[in-house]
Short mmCIF file of C-alpha atoms and ligand atoms in Angstrom, two decimals:
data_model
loop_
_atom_site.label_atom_id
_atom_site.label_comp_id
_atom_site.label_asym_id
_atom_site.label_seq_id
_atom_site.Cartn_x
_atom_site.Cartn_y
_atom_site.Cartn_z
CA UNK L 10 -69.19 82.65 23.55
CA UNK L 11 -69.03 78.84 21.89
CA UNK L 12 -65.74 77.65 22.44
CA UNK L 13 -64.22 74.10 21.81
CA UNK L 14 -62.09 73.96 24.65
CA UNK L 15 -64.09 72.20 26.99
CA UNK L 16 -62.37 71.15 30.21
CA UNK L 17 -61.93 67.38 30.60
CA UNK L 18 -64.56 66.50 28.38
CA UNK L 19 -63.79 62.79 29.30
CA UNK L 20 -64.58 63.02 32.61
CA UNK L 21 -68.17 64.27 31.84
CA UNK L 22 -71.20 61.54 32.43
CA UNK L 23 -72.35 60.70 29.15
CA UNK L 24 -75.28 63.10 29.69
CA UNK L 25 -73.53 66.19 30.08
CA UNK L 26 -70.95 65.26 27.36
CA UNK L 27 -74.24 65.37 25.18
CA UNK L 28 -75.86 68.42 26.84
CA UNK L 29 -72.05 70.45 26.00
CA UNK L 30 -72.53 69.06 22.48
CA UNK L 31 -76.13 70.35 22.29
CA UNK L 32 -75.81 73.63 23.38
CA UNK L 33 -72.28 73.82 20.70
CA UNK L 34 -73.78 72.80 17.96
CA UNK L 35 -77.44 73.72 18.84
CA UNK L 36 -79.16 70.32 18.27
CA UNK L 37 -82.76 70.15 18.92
CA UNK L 38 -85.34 67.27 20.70
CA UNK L 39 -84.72 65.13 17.61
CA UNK L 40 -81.51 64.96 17.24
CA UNK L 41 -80.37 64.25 21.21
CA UNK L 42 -83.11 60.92 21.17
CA UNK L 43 -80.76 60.09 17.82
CA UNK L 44 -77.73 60.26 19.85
CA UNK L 45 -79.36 58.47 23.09
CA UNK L 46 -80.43 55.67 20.38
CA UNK L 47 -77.12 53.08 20.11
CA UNK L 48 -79.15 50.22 19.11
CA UNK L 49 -77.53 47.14 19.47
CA UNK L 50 -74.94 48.01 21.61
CA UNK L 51 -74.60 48.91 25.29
CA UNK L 52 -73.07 52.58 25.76
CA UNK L 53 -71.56 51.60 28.29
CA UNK L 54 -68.97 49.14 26.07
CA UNK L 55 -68.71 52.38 23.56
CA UNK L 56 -67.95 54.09 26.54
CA UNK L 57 -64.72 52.07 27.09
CA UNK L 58 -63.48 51.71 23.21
CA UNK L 59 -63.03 55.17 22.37
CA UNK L 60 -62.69 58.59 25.04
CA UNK L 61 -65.24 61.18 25.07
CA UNK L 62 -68.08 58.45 23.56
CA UNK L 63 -71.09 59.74 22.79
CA UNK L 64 -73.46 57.47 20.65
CA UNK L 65 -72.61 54.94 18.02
CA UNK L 66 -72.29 55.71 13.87
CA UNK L 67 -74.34 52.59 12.73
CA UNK L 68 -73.66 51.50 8.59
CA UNK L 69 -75.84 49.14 7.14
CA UNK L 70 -74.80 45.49 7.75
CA UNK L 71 -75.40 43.26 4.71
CA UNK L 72 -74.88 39.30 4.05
CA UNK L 73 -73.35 38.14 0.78
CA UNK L 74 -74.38 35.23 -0.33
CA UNK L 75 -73.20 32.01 -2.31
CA UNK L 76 -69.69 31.73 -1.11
CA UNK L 77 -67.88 28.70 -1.12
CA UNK L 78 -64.18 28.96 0.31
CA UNK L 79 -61.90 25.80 0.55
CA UNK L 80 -64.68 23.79 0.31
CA UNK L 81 -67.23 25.51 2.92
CA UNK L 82 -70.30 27.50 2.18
CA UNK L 83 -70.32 30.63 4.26
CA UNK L 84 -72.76 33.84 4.32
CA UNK L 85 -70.40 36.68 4.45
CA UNK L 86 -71.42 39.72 7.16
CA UNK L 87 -70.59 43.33 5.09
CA UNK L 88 -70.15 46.57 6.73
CA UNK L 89 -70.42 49.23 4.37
CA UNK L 90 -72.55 52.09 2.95
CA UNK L 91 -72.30 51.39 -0.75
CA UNK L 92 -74.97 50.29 -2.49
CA UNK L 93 -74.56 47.03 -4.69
CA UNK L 94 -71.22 46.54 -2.95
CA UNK L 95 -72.69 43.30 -1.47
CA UNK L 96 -74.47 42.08 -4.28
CA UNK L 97 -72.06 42.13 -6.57
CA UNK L 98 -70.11 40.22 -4.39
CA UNK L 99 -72.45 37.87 -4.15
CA UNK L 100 -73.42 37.67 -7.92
CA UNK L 101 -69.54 36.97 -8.40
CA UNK L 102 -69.54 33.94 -6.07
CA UNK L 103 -72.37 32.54 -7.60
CA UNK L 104 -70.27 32.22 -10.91
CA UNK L 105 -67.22 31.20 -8.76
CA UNK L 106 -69.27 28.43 -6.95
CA UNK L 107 -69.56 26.30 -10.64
CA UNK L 108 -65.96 25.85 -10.85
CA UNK L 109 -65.42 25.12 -7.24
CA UNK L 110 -65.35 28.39 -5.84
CA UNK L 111 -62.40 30.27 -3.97
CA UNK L 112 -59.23 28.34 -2.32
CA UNK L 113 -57.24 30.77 0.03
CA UNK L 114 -54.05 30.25 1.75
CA UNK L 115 -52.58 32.67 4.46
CA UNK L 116 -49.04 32.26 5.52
CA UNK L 117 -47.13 32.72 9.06
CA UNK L 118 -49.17 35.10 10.96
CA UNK L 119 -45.53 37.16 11.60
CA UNK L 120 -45.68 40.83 12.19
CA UNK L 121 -42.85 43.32 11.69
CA UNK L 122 -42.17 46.09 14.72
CA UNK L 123 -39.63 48.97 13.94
CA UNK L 124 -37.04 50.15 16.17
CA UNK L 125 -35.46 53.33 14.67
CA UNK L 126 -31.88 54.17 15.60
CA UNK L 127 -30.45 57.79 14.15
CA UNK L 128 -27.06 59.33 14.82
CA UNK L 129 -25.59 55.84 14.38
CA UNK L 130 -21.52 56.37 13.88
CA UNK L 131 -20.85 53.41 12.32
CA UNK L 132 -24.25 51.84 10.46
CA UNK L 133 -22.32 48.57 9.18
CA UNK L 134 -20.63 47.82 12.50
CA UNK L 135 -23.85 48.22 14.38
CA UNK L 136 -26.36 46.46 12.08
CA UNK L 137 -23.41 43.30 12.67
CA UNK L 138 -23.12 43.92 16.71
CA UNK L 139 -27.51 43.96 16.31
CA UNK L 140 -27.44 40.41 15.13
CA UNK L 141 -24.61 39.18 16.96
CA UNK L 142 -27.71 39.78 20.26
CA UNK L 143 -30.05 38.62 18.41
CA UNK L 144 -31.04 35.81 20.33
CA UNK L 145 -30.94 37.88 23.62
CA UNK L 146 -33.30 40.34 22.33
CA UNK L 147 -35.54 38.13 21.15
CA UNK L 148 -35.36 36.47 24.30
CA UNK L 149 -36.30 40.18 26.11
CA UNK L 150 -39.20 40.31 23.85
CA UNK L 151 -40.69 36.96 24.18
CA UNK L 152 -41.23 38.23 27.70
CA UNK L 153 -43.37 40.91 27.65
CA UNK L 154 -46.44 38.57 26.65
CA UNK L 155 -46.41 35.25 28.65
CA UNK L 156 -49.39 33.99 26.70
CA UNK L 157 -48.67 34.25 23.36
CA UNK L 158 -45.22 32.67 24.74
CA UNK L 159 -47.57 30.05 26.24
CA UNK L 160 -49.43 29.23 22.47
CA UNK L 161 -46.28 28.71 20.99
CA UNK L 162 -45.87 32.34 19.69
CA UNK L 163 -43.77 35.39 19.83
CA UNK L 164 -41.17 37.08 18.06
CA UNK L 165 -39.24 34.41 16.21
CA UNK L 166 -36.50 36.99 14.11
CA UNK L 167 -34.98 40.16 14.33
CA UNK L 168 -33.54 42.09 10.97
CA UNK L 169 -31.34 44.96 10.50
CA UNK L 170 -31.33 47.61 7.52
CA UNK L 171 -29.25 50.61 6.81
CA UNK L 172 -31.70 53.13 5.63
CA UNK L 173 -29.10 56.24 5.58
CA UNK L 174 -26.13 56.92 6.29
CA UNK L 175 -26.42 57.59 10.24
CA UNK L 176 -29.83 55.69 10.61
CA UNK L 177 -30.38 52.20 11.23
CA UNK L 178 -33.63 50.30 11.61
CA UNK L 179 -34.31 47.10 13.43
CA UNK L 180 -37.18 44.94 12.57
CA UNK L 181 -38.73 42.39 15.31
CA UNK L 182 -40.60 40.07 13.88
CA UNK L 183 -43.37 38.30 15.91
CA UNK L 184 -45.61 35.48 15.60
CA UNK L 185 -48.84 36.99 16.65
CA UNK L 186 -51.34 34.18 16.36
CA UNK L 187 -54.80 34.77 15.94
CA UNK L 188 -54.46 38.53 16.90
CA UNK L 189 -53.81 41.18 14.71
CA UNK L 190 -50.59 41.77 17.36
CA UNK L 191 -50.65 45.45 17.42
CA UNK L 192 -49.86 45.98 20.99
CA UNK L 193 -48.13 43.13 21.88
CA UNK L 194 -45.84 44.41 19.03
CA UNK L 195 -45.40 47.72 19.67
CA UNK L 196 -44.71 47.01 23.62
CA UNK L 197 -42.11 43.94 22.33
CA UNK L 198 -40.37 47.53 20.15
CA UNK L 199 -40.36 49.43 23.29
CA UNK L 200 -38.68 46.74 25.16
CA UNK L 201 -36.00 46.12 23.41
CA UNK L 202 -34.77 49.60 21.97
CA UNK L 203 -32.79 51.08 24.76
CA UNK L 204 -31.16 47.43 24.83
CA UNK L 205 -30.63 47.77 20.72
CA UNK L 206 -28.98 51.46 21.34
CA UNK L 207 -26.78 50.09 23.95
CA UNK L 208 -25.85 47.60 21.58
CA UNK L 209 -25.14 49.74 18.18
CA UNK L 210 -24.70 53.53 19.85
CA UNK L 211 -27.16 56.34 18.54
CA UNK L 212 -29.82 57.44 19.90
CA UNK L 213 -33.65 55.87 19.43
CA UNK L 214 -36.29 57.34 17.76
CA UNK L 215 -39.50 55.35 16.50
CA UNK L 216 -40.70 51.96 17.96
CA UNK L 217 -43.84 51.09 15.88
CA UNK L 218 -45.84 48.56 14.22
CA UNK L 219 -45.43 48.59 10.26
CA UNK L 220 -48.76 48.17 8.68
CA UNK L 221 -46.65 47.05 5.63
CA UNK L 222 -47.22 43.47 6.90
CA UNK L 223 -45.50 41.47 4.12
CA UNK L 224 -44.47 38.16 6.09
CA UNK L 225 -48.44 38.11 6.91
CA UNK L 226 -50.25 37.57 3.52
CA UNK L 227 -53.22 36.09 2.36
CA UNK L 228 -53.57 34.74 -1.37
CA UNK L 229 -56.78 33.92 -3.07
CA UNK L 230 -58.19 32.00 -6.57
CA UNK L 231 -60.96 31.07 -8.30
CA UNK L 232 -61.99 29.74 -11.74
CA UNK L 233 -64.83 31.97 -13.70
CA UNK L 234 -66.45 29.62 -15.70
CA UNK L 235 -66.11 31.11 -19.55
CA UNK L 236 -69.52 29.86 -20.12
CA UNK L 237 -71.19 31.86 -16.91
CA UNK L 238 -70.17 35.12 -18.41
CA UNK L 239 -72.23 36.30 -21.67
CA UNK L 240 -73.30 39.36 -21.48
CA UNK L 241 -74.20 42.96 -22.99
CA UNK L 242 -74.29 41.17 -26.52
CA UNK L 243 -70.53 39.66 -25.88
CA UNK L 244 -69.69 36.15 -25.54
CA UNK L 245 -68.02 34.45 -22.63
CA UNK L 246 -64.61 34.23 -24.82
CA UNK L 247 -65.30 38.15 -25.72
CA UNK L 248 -65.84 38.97 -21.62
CA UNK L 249 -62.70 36.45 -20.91
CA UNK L 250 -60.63 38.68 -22.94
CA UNK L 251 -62.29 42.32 -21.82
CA UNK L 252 -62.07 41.46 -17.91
CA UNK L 253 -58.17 40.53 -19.27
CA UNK L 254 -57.88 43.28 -20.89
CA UNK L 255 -59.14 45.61 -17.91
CA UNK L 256 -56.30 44.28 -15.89
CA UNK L 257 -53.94 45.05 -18.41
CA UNK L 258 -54.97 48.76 -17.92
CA UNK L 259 -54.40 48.75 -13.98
CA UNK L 260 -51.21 47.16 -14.61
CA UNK L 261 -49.70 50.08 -16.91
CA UNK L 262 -51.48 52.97 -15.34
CA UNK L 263 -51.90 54.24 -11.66
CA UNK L 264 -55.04 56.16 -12.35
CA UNK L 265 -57.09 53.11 -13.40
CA UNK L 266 -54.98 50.65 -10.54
CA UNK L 267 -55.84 53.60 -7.78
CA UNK L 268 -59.93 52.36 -8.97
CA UNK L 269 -59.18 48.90 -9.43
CA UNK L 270 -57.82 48.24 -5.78
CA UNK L 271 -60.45 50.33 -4.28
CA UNK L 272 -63.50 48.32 -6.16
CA UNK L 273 -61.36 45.31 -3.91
CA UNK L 274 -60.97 47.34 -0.64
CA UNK L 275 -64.76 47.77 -1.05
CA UNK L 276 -65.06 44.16 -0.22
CA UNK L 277 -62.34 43.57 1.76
CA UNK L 278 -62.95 46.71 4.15
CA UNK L 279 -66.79 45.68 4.52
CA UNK L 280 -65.52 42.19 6.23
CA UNK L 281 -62.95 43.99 8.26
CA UNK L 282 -65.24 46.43 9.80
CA UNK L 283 -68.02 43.71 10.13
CA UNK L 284 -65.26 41.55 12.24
CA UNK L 285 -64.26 44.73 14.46
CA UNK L 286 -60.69 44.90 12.70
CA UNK L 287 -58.64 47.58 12.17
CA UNK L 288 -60.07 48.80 8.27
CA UNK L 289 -57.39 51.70 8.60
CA UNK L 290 -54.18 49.07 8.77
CA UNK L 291 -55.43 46.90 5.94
CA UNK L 292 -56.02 49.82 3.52
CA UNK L 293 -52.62 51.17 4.50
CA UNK L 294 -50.99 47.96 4.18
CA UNK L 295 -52.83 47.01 1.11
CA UNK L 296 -51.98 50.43 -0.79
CA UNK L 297 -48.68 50.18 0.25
CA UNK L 298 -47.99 46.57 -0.93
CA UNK L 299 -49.35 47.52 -3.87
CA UNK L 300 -46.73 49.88 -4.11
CA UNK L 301 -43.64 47.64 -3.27
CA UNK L 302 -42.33 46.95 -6.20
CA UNK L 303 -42.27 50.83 -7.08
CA UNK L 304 -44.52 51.33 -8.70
CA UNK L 305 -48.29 51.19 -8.02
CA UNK L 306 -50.20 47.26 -9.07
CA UNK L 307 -52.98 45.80 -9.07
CA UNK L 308 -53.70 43.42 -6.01
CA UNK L 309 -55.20 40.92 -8.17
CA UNK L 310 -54.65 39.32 -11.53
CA UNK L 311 -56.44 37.35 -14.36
CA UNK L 312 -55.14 34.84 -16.47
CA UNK L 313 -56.62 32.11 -18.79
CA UNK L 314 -57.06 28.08 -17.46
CA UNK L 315 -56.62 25.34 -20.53
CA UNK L 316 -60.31 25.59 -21.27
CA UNK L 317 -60.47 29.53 -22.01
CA UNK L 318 -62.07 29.76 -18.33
CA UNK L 319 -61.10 33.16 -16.52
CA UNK L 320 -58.62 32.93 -13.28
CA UNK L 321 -58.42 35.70 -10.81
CA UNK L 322 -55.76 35.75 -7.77
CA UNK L 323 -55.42 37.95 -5.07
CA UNK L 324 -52.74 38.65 -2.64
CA UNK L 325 -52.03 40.93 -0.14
CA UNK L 326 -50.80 41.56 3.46
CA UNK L 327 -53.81 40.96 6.07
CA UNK L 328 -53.02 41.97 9.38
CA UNK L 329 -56.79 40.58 11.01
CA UNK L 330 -57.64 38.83 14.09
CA UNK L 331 -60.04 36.59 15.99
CA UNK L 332 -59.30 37.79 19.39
CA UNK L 333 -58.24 40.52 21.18
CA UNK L 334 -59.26 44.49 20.67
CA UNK L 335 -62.53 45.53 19.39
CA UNK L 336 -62.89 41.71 17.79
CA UNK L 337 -63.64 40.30 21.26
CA UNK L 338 -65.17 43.62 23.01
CA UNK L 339 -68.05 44.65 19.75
CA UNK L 340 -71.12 42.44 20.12
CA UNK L 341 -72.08 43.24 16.53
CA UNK L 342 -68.09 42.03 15.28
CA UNK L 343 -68.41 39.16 17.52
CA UNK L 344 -72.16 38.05 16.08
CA UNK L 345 -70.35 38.39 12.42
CA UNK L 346 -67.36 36.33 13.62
CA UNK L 347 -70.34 33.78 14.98
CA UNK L 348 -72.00 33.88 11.38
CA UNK L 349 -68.67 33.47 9.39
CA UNK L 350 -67.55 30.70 11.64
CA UNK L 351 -64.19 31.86 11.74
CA UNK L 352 -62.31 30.20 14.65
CA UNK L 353 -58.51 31.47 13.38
CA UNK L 354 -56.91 34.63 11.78
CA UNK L 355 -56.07 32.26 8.74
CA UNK L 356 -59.47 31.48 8.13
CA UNK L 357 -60.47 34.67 8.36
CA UNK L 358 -57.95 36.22 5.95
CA UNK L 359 -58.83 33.78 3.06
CA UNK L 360 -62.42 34.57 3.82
CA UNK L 361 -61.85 38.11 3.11
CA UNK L 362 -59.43 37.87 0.29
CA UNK L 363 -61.98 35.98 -1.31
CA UNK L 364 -64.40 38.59 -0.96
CA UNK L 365 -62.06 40.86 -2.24
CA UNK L 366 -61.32 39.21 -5.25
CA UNK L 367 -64.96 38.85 -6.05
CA UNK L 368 -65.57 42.24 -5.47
CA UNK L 369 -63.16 43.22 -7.72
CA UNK L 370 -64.19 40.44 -10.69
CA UNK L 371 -67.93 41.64 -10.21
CA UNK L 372 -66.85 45.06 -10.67
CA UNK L 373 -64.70 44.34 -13.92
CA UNK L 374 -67.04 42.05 -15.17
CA UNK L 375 -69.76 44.95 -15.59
CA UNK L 376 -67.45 47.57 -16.21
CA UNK L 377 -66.50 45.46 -19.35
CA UNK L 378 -70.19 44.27 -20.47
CA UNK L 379 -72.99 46.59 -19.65
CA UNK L 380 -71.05 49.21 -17.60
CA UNK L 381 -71.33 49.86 -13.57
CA UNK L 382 -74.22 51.94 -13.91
CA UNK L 383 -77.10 50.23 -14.84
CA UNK L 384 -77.38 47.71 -11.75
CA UNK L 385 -75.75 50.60 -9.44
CA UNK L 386 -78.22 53.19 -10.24
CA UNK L 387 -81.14 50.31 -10.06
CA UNK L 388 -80.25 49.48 -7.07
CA UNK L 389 -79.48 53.41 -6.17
CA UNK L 390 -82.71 54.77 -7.31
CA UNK L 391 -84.11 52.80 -3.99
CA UNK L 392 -82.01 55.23 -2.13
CA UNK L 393 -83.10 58.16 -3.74
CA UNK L 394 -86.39 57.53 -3.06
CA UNK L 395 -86.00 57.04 0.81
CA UNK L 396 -84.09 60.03 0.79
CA UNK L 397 -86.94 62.38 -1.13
CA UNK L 398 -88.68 61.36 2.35
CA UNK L 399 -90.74 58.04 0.77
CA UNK L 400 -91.98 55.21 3.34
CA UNK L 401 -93.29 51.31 3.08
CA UNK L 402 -94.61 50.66 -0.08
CA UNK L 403 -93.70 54.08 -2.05
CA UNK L 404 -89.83 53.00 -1.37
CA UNK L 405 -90.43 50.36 -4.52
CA UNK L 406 -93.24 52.47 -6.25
CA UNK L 407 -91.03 55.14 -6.87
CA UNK L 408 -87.96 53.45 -7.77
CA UNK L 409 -89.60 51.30 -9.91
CA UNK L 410 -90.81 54.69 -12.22
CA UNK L 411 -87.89 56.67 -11.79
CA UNK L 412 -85.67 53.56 -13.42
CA UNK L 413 -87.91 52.75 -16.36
CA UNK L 414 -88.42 56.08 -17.15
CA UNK L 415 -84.39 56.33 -16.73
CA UNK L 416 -84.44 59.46 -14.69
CA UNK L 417 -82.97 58.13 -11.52
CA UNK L 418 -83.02 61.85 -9.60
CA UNK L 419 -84.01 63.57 -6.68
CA UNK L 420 -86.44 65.93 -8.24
CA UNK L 421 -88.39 63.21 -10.47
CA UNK L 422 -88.58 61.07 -7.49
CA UNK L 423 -90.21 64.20 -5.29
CA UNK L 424 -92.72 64.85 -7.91
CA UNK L 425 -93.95 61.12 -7.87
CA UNK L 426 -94.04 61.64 -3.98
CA UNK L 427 -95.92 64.34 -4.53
CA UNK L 428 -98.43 62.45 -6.85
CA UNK L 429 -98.68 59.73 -4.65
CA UNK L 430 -99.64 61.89 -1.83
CA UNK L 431 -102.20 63.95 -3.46
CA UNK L 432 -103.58 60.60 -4.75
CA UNK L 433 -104.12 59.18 -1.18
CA UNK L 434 -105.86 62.48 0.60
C1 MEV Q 18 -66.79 51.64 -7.07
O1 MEV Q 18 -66.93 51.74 -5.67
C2 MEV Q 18 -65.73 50.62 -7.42
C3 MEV Q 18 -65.38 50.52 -8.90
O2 MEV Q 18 -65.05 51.81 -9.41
C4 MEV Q 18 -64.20 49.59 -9.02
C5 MEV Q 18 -63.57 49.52 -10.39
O3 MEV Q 18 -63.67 50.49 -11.16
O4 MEV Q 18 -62.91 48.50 -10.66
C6 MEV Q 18 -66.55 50.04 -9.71
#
């Protein structure tokens, strides 16, 4: 009888782990040597990120190119299985490059941990009594990590907020640095709660990071150069005006905004995952400060400059890192941190707001000219042709016919296979 419930599956070698798996889910020769295969990375450091490792999920790793970022040039490392995701990023920084490309500014690298308090008899007096300690538990904090003390971080504020009317919650808010601070804040939380109940009654509840990271943002701009952008029979005033326009729409309505900030988290989440951050904390965060007004917003914007020329922006919470956690552990994340030459979280954030905000002006400036599906399914039909089983040489020979004959499917691109075949026995 097959039955999940295998007994301490963790403490298995990584052999039998895979020989349970294979007799579960019946997996032949072919598919064990795919497991056994973890390319550029040692198992053994897979081994020690996640529990009950097995192989490795590898997604194609792509450079964008042409950026230009407060001043620098930098080739941009892009996680993701999208195709023209990276060059559209990089078609977007070509046009961004003529007007001087992106600037990006990050502010205080502060992180917010909650303490929850419930059953709290008297909210107003306790929320007082919090910051009338403030200093002390700060001071508690600061020593749970001596480093961080040591490079002139740590938590620098503590807030208080009434969120009903026997619950309380305290925020500790901590200078993390160059990490993205998630377990340094989360121990700081656990420190100081029983001392924040003792202080203001009730009993504790949640001590947690909030991924709503709003005293860490990044903000992003760059000039589109009005004359850079005719195209599909408009003219760059016309595509000015469309790309305007197309903001307009994500502003009034969440269905188009849901589609609008996930053309930028295509960008943005490709640079997280190359760097070995957390991609799961920067959607949440990003979603949700898109959100904090009340209603759902774009992350970006578009205005006009004096000369007609199109102006994006971007700004967001990014809770990234240089060190610490898989960033410093992932050979691949630390090779794409090498490439980006990235030596601080703040350089790193603009970097990847940038990318964001190109993703996102590459993506409306198609949508508003030719539409997203002539360079997408181009660029697709390569991919439907490896996937029909072509190799070397038939790759381009078959997406080449199934575009110009604009019948970009599976079943055209199998008969050509087919052709080809018969044609070479
Ligand atoms: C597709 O991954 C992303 C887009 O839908 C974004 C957008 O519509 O703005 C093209």
């Amino acid at each position: 009888m097959k039955t999940s419930n295998i007994n301490k599956f963790y403490e298995l070698s990584r052999e039998d782990r895979i020989k349970a798996l294979q007799e579960f889910a019946d997996l032949n020769g072919e598919d064990i040597a795919l497991l056994k295969n973890t390319g550029a990375i040692d198992f053994n450091i897979i081994d020690h990120m996640i529990e009950n490792a097995v192989s490795v999920f590898p997604l194609p790793l792509g450079i964008a190119t042409n950026f230009l970022i407060n001043g620098k040039d930098k080739l941009i490392p892009m996680a993701i299985e999208e195709t023209s995701v990276v060059a559209a990023a990089s078609h977007a920084a070509k046009i961004a490059r003529e007007k001087g490309g992106f600037r990006a500014v990050s502010g205080p690298q502060h992180m917010i941990g909650q303490i929850q308090l419930t059953n709290v008899l008297s909210p107003n007096n306790a929320k007082i009594k919090i910051y009338e300690h403030k200093e002390d538990l700060i001071k508690i904090a600061a020593e749970k990590d001596q480093l961080l003390k040591k490079l002139g971080g740590g938590p620098v504020d503590i807030d208080v907020r009434i969120l009903d009317k026997n619950m309380l919650v305290v925020h500790i808010i901590v200078n993390t640095l160059d990490a993205m601070g998630a377990n340094t804040v989360n121990t700081m939380a656990e420190a100081i709660a029983p001392v924040i109940s003792d202080i203001a009654g009730g009993k504790i509840n949640l001590k947690i990071i909030s991924n709503l990271a709003v005293y860490r943002l990044v903000r992003a701009y760059a000039t589109f150069s009005k004359d850079k952008l005719p195209r599909g029979g408009y003219s760059g005033e016309e595509v000015v005006d469309r790309i305007i326009d197309a903001y307009k729409f994500a502003y009034a309505d969440p269905f188009r905004c849901a589609t609008h900030n996930k053309g930028i988290m295509n960008g943005i989440s490709a640079v997280v995952i190359a760097t070995g951050n957390d991609f799961r904390a920067i959607e949440a965060g990003a979603h949700a400060y898109a959100s904090y007004t009340g209603s759902y917003k774009p992350l970006t914007s578009y205005e006009k400059d004096g000369e007609g020329n199109l102006v994006g922006s971007i700004e967001l919470p990014m809770a990234v890192g240089v060190v610490g956690g898989a960033v410093s552990v992932h050979p691949v994340a630390k090779l794409c941190k090498k490439i980006l030459d990235v030596k601080t979280a703040a350089e790193l954030q603009g970097v990847i707001a940038s990318v964001g905000l190109a993703q996102n002006f590459a993506a409306l400036y198609a949508l508003t000219t030719e539409g997203i599906q002539k360079g997408h399914m181009r660029l697709h039909a390569r991919n439907i042709a490896v996937s029909v089983g072509a190799i070397g040489d038939e790759i381009d020979i078959i997406a080449k016919r199934i575009t110009s004959e604009n019948n970009i499917t599976m079943p055209r691109a199998k008969e050509i296979l087919e052709e080809l075949h018969k044609k070479r026995d």
